[in-house]
XYZ file of C-alpha atoms in Angstrom:
519
model
C 162.386 221.365 177.963
C 164.928 223.061 176.103
C 166.636 225.192 178.801
C 168.861 226.998 176.172
C 165.819 228.424 174.599
C 165.051 230.375 177.774
C 164.055 233.976 177.718
C 162.693 234.386 180.750
C 161.283 233.249 184.560
C 157.992 233.586 183.305
C 158.735 230.754 180.485
C 159.311 228.429 183.326
C 157.542 226.677 186.148
C 157.465 225.172 189.606
C 161.593 224.958 191.244
C 162.677 226.130 187.816
C 160.703 229.291 187.678
C 161.592 230.096 191.377
C 165.336 229.625 190.517
C 165.563 231.425 187.605
C 163.337 234.457 189.407
C 166.191 234.566 191.956
C 168.848 234.162 189.646
C 167.079 237.446 187.551
C 166.871 239.757 190.935
C 170.381 239.012 192.047
C 172.317 241.386 189.419
C 170.277 244.134 190.269
C 169.776 243.090 194.456
C 173.587 243.035 193.960
C 173.723 246.743 192.799
C 171.382 247.834 195.125
C 173.219 246.552 198.655
C 176.568 248.193 197.081
C 175.373 251.098 196.748
C 172.900 251.157 200.091
C 175.775 249.550 201.789
C 177.887 252.482 200.985
C 176.039 255.140 201.720
C 174.289 253.705 204.979
C 177.835 253.108 206.729
C 179.026 256.898 205.370
C 176.957 257.515 208.592
C 177.946 255.286 210.854
C 181.242 254.234 209.831
C 182.415 257.471 207.788
C 186.357 256.495 208.358
C 186.193 253.234 206.687
C 184.354 254.416 204.407
C 186.362 257.065 203.525
C 189.470 255.087 203.613
C 186.994 252.566 201.163
C 186.494 255.705 198.650
C 190.569 256.322 198.339
C 190.922 252.387 197.350
C 188.547 252.832 195.290
C 189.933 255.697 193.247
C 192.898 254.311 193.408
C 191.724 251.349 191.654
C 189.982 253.539 189.436
C 192.972 254.961 187.979
C 194.725 251.733 187.663
C 192.234 250.350 185.472
C 192.166 253.642 183.863
C 195.721 252.807 182.723
C 195.353 249.319 182.428
C 192.095 249.641 179.884
C 193.920 252.574 178.290
C 196.709 250.257 177.248
C 194.273 247.872 176.088
C 192.731 250.230 173.928
C 196.044 251.749 172.629
C 196.616 248.402 171.385
C 193.169 247.360 169.467
C 193.733 250.888 167.801
C 196.738 250.453 166.300
C 195.455 246.618 165.257
C 192.586 248.183 163.447
C 194.451 250.788 161.889
C 196.679 248.740 160.507
C 193.967 246.390 159.556
C 192.464 248.963 157.550
C 195.627 249.253 155.418
C 196.295 245.495 154.648
C 194.798 244.090 151.227
C 193.114 240.823 152.814
C 191.714 240.234 149.373
C 195.571 239.093 148.542
C 195.912 237.656 152.193
C 193.157 235.305 151.159
C 194.241 234.762 148.293
C 197.814 233.270 149.369
C 196.291 231.381 151.724
C 194.687 228.997 148.714
C 193.079 225.984 149.981
C 192.772 225.300 153.584
C 191.795 221.771 155.243
C 189.268 222.379 157.791
C 187.345 220.355 160.382
C 183.370 220.027 159.711
C 181.083 217.814 161.473
C 181.304 215.802 157.635
C 185.370 215.584 157.889
C 188.127 217.206 156.809
C 187.496 219.556 153.617
C 189.878 221.495 151.557
C 188.207 225.125 151.198
C 189.231 228.735 149.850
C 187.674 232.088 150.341
C 185.730 231.210 147.013
C 184.301 228.362 148.223
C 182.230 230.527 150.999
C 179.068 232.006 150.063
C 178.144 234.856 152.316
C 174.347 235.659 153.781
C 174.004 239.035 154.813
C 171.463 239.223 157.080
C 169.239 243.191 157.280
C 166.843 243.522 159.588
C 164.286 246.599 159.464
C 161.152 248.127 161.193
C 160.520 251.434 159.800
C 163.819 252.953 158.337
C 163.978 255.430 156.042
C 164.994 254.242 152.228
C 168.046 256.479 152.865
C 169.134 254.342 155.729
C 168.176 251.199 154.347
C 169.810 251.840 150.606
C 173.081 253.247 151.958
C 174.162 249.764 154.124
C 173.481 247.838 150.960
C 175.368 250.515 148.607
C 178.864 249.307 150.738
C 177.998 245.629 150.437
C 177.949 246.276 146.923
C 181.148 248.828 147.163
C 182.908 246.335 148.690
C 185.583 244.056 147.571
C 184.049 241.354 147.773
C 181.961 239.523 144.884
C 178.838 240.404 145.189
C 177.776 237.271 143.249
C 179.160 235.834 146.132
C 176.810 237.104 148.296
C 172.868 236.467 149.328
C 171.456 239.874 150.631
C 168.561 239.290 153.162
C 166.209 242.584 153.673
C 163.989 241.464 156.681
C 161.095 243.813 157.620
C 158.555 243.753 160.242
C 154.900 243.671 158.709
C 153.764 246.510 161.475
C 156.382 248.683 160.384
C 153.891 249.584 157.782
C 153.316 250.406 154.174
C 156.125 253.023 154.020
C 159.026 250.367 154.644
C 157.768 247.885 152.319
C 157.332 250.271 149.693
C 160.746 251.203 150.384
C 162.004 247.593 150.538
C 160.182 246.300 147.231
C 161.783 249.449 146.001
C 165.656 248.701 146.927
C 164.760 244.809 146.265
C 164.199 246.427 142.483
C 167.057 248.283 142.268
C 169.543 245.839 143.227
C 167.974 243.088 141.410
C 170.239 241.041 139.628
C 173.629 242.099 141.264
C 174.135 239.819 144.075
C 173.592 235.714 144.119
C 170.148 236.221 145.560
C 167.988 239.179 147.098
C 165.924 238.008 149.682
C 162.805 240.298 150.584
C 161.353 238.444 154.046
C 157.945 240.414 155.868
C 157.705 239.021 159.228
C 154.587 239.009 160.204
C 153.000 240.927 163.219
C 151.346 239.628 166.398
C 152.652 235.511 166.399
C 151.837 233.957 169.616
C 154.619 233.802 171.995
C 157.342 236.221 170.197
C 158.803 239.233 171.377
C 158.119 241.884 169.065
C 162.217 242.883 168.148
C 165.195 241.891 166.257
C 165.496 238.744 167.242
C 161.659 236.902 166.151
C 162.265 238.931 162.834
C 166.114 237.354 162.294
C 164.804 233.699 163.028
C 161.716 234.142 161.106
C 163.728 235.466 158.228
C 166.683 232.505 159.156
C 164.067 229.904 158.488
C 162.544 231.539 155.269
C 166.493 231.336 153.972
C 166.475 227.728 154.652
C 163.854 226.348 154.102
C 163.347 228.524 150.559
C 166.978 228.683 149.457
C 169.611 226.542 151.677
C 168.057 223.469 151.909
C 165.938 223.625 148.283
C 169.515 224.598 146.455
C 170.746 221.691 148.181
C 173.941 224.039 149.295
C 176.940 222.734 151.824
C 176.254 224.044 155.445
C 179.793 224.085 155.809
C 180.900 226.538 153.315
C 178.041 228.826 154.122
C 178.660 232.175 156.914
C 176.429 234.411 158.028
C 176.335 238.174 158.980
C 172.957 239.856 160.503
C 174.071 243.794 160.731
C 171.757 246.479 162.162
C 169.781 247.859 159.709
C 172.555 251.313 159.824
C 175.638 249.478 159.289
C 178.184 250.756 156.353
C 180.999 248.045 155.976
C 184.549 248.941 155.289
C 185.672 247.361 151.700
C 187.301 244.433 153.045
C 185.408 243.243 155.576
C 183.576 239.704 154.206
C 187.708 239.243 152.846
C 188.787 240.008 156.536
C 185.962 237.937 157.650
C 186.735 234.315 155.440
C 190.418 235.013 156.401
C 189.552 235.264 159.990
C 187.364 231.783 159.596
C 189.958 229.899 156.965
C 192.890 230.697 159.593
C 190.419 229.590 162.839
C 191.598 226.528 164.332
C 188.189 225.791 165.278
C 186.033 228.187 162.564
C 182.546 226.385 163.608
C 182.732 227.145 166.913
C 183.508 231.422 166.758
C 181.779 233.997 166.151
C 183.311 236.895 164.598
C 183.052 240.499 165.663
C 184.308 243.484 164.280
C 184.321 247.109 165.937
C 181.298 249.231 166.168
C 182.857 252.646 164.792
C 179.562 255.476 165.180
C 180.610 257.456 162.195
C 177.276 257.583 159.762
C 176.440 260.584 161.225
C 178.903 261.956 163.419
C 178.927 265.197 162.554
C 175.722 265.898 162.643
C 174.459 264.400 166.364
C 174.659 266.018 169.320
C 177.960 266.291 171.391
C 176.804 264.382 174.376
C 175.671 261.234 172.404
C 178.568 261.513 170.131
C 180.279 260.752 174.144
C 178.493 258.260 174.622
C 178.503 256.181 170.855
C 182.364 257.143 171.318
C 182.334 255.636 174.835
C 180.878 252.348 173.474
C 183.575 252.392 170.565
C 186.602 252.387 172.793
C 184.801 250.054 174.983
C 184.365 247.237 171.623
C 188.188 247.950 171.032
C 189.390 246.806 174.557
C 187.379 243.682 174.637
C 188.627 242.822 171.064
C 191.869 242.387 173.447
C 190.879 240.341 175.824
C 189.262 238.025 174.234
C 187.988 235.723 177.372
C 185.717 238.334 178.054
C 184.389 238.733 174.517
C 180.678 238.762 173.502
C 179.166 238.837 170.334
C 177.639 242.668 170.002
C 175.687 244.422 167.814
C 176.212 243.538 164.009
C 178.716 240.415 164.092
C 178.876 237.175 161.646
C 178.703 233.588 162.293
C 178.676 229.842 160.308
C 174.969 228.706 159.417
C 176.131 225.926 161.028
C 175.913 226.835 164.087
C 172.946 228.905 163.409
C 171.200 225.758 162.062
C 172.593 223.706 165.893
C 171.008 225.564 167.621
C 167.698 226.661 165.711
C 168.720 230.289 164.821
C 167.981 233.179 167.083
C 165.614 234.133 170.733
C 162.080 235.430 169.767
C 162.020 236.394 173.276
C 165.073 238.579 173.830
C 165.922 241.896 173.756
C 169.338 241.131 173.479
C 169.213 238.962 171.364
C 172.860 239.998 169.586
C 174.541 238.618 172.476
C 172.280 235.857 173.577
C 172.854 233.821 170.398
C 176.918 234.002 172.027
C 175.767 232.389 175.004
C 173.069 230.104 173.259
C 175.986 228.344 171.299
C 178.640 229.044 174.075
C 176.267 226.435 176.434
C 174.802 223.930 173.507
C 178.439 222.948 172.984
C 179.321 223.063 176.398
C 181.889 226.341 176.630
C 183.693 225.618 173.667
C 182.765 228.401 171.638
C 184.402 231.572 171.481
C 184.267 234.899 169.814
C 187.156 235.778 167.073
C 188.512 239.756 167.067
C 188.300 241.075 163.712
C 190.345 244.192 164.501
C 188.334 246.152 161.913
C 185.693 248.100 161.859
C 182.094 248.864 160.874
C 180.166 251.959 160.651
C 177.172 252.775 162.246
C 174.420 255.634 163.132
C 174.554 257.966 166.866
C 171.475 258.471 168.150
C 169.959 261.095 167.021
C 166.496 262.364 166.796
C 164.581 265.188 165.502
C 165.416 267.828 169.035
C 167.924 267.653 171.408
C 165.347 266.870 174.554
C 164.311 263.519 171.875
C 167.737 262.999 171.082
C 168.248 262.871 175.303
C 165.450 260.429 175.700
C 166.313 257.974 172.817
C 169.892 258.092 173.989
C 168.412 256.673 177.558
C 166.254 254.778 176.510
C 169.448 253.161 173.956
C 171.652 252.835 177.175
C 168.695 250.472 179.043
C 167.988 248.441 176.224
C 172.063 247.672 176.191
C 171.950 247.355 179.823
C 169.223 244.730 179.820
C 172.061 242.493 179.122
C 172.088 241.842 181.805
C 168.936 239.479 181.274
C 172.301 236.833 179.981
C 173.228 236.525 183.067
C 170.676 234.570 184.934
C 170.156 232.753 181.437
C 174.149 231.515 181.754
C 174.115 231.132 185.622
C 170.764 228.438 184.895
C 172.090 226.582 182.337
C 175.609 226.550 184.426
C 173.655 224.660 186.786
C 171.288 222.704 184.867
C 174.593 221.561 182.528
C 176.659 220.258 185.841
C 178.779 217.281 185.145
C 178.370 218.230 180.909
C 180.610 221.329 181.015
C 184.422 222.453 182.470
C 182.345 223.875 185.416
C 185.528 226.471 185.846
C 185.274 227.903 182.895
C 181.749 228.665 183.097
C 182.059 230.001 186.269
C 184.399 232.435 185.179
C 181.936 233.444 182.492
C 179.619 233.948 185.285
C 182.072 236.009 187.534
C 183.063 238.015 184.325
C 180.123 239.257 183.219
C 178.588 239.783 186.783
C 182.124 242.262 187.281
C 180.581 243.442 184.067
C 177.166 244.655 185.051
C 177.743 245.144 188.219
C 180.274 247.784 187.770
C 178.267 249.459 185.004
C 175.768 249.897 187.531
C 177.704 251.073 190.233
C 181.632 252.394 189.504
C 180.596 256.132 188.165
C 178.228 256.252 191.326
C 180.789 255.404 193.798
C 182.843 257.721 192.282
C 180.464 260.756 191.243
C 178.457 261.179 194.711
C 178.635 258.312 197.428
C 182.346 259.293 197.144
C 181.513 262.760 198.731
C 178.994 261.332 201.616
C 181.682 260.509 204.568
C 182.225 264.223 203.947
C 178.311 265.322 204.333
C 177.133 262.442 206.355
C 179.942 261.797 208.860
C 179.506 264.339 211.610
C 181.347 266.320 213.664
C 183.947 263.545 215.035
C 184.800 263.089 210.838
C 184.849 266.107 209.934
C 187.851 267.204 212.740
C 190.095 264.238 211.462
C 193.059 264.564 209.078
C 191.527 262.543 206.885
C 188.403 264.287 206.478
C 190.487 267.513 205.731
C 192.668 265.473 203.056
C 190.173 263.120 201.971
C 188.674 265.564 199.043
C 192.196 266.814 197.681
C 193.716 263.270 197.754
C 190.499 262.189 195.570
C 190.729 265.363 193.378
C 194.541 264.380 192.830
C 193.264 261.196 192.001
C 190.528 262.114 189.365
C 192.887 264.418 188.108
C 195.372 261.653 187.341
C 192.759 259.683 185.840
C 191.603 261.990 183.738
C 194.528 261.722 181.815
C 192.310 258.587 179.946
C 190.128 261.596 179.247
C 192.521 263.568 177.410
C 193.772 259.994 175.670
C 190.490 259.423 174.672
C 189.628 262.639 173.823
C 192.782 262.449 171.562
C 191.442 258.944 169.734
C 188.232 259.863 169.099
C 189.659 262.640 167.375
C 191.799 260.179 164.816
C 189.167 258.075 164.370
C 186.924 260.369 163.140
C 186.123 260.290 159.106
C 186.489 263.457 156.695
C 185.369 266.547 158.105
C 182.256 267.755 155.489
C 183.544 270.619 153.649
C 180.533 273.057 155.205
C 182.069 272.465 158.853
C 184.276 274.906 159.741
C 187.598 273.663 161.301
C 186.759 274.304 164.940
C 184.576 271.825 164.854
C 187.644 269.789 165.550
C 187.448 271.893 168.885
C 183.696 270.895 169.715
C 184.849 267.334 169.639
C 187.603 267.637 171.376
C 185.689 269.897 174.423
C 182.802 267.318 174.249
C 184.801 264.859 176.539
C 184.348 267.254 179.339
C 180.887 265.578 179.527
C 182.339 262.338 180.350
C 182.171 262.483 183.528
C 178.744 262.971 183.815
C 177.870 261.223 180.784
C 178.831 257.918 182.684
C 176.152 258.316 185.066
C 173.662 260.143 182.978
C 174.137 257.772 180.276
C 175.687 254.896 181.893
C 175.139 253.908 185.664
C 171.775 255.723 185.755
C 170.190 253.443 183.056
C 172.123 250.623 183.602
C 170.654 250.833 187.118
C 167.086 250.585 185.789
C 168.125 248.040 183.761
C 168.797 245.674 186.518
C 166.282 246.612 188.816
C 163.716 245.903 186.217
C 164.462 242.712 185.973
C 164.693 242.139 189.405
C 161.319 243.190 189.956
C 160.008 241.432 187.087
C 159.528 244.136 184.708
C 160.485 242.747 181.446
C 161.714 245.247 179.012
C 160.421 245.193 175.705
C 162.710 246.380 172.093
C 162.256 249.519 171.471
C 163.548 251.116 167.726
C 166.600 253.649 167.976
C 165.583 255.666 165.686
C 167.786 256.515 162.569
C 168.373 260.390 161.374
C 171.154 262.045 159.457
């Protein structure tokens, strides 16, 4: 059995099933055990928990400062990269000797064919057209680009008509425009982006790449969420990153998502959640050893063919494609940070309430990326003796720490941190520690608020130009919205993250629900 294709435990049997289920249970169990023990010990040993909370608050303060430095560094690099003339940088490179499967080849940016895949479900003509138009408006010659719009049959007649209209509209502007229609109800598939993309990729391979006998070594693939609007130099930046990478066929290429398409219209809490995600992705670009593919990204056609394209049973297909490659190439696969943005939509629905619900579902789906942790642990076990174990274990620990922190940190600081005072009893409340705990916590958290102020300033600097019909006071709203962050990281952070881990723990597997695109 090809264990690298596994999506979840129920695709296995016997001992493999039992092991995979244990690994699926583990992340949620660890998170709940942490919260449970801290709660119980607040009754039994409030003094020890009070000291733990103080130590944890110090750790949080140091973490905020540490991540703030990374965020500032990434921001500076991104701003510089936006100003660079990447076309000129590619031209100055000339032809580069690139090591391929078939030997050394001389390649330059003009040799590269860019395949761009846009998976769509039921999004509006405006959303789809704006994204594709950004490709045309970019500096990279559209005659070097194959545009693939792959829609879902279950999306209905309207999306089909919109897709046909767009194909006719852009006819002749790209090297080729491929319209793929993913059939509904294929046995063994999860209804989601992964299956749609895999279907389109097979069509591209059979009906175009192999039919035209194109060189796999000269093809780069970008898979973009349907709301992704690229910046003008994106594909030149990608070409440069590929050509200058020491091992270009063993890397994916990750831009920074900024949620600017509808940022001036979206509700404040949705903007805060979106900006927080941008900042996290910016910090991850600096910490390359912790970087995995996310949302819109690019990779080589050769790597996609090697692994058999995207999984058809995954919700988190955007990150799974990296872990699949990482395991397939025995750890010899990385993510190259591009330090270059792509613009996407802030979650927004018809009403405040519906937007909050959609945002929670989106965050829960992102939290469902924890499904990659049992996958990585399981395949580390299966590949033992064939892989650099230290590298794989390091990756596992990074992922485990990340998802555990996601589910627990905000709850520990915002909720459990006060339990010793509430449940410690008279013996604890009469101590000096009890009297000083609120002041110590308040002081540490006030210092940590420097990260919030920095986030507010940085998010404002990143904003696109304000629409003319909006008052300049809107900038004050954009700054003031960050006061909601402490509550946001609980409601739209820890809670959906913990729910995702709990569902995985209980075997109640999550389906893929499309985030509404509204402008």
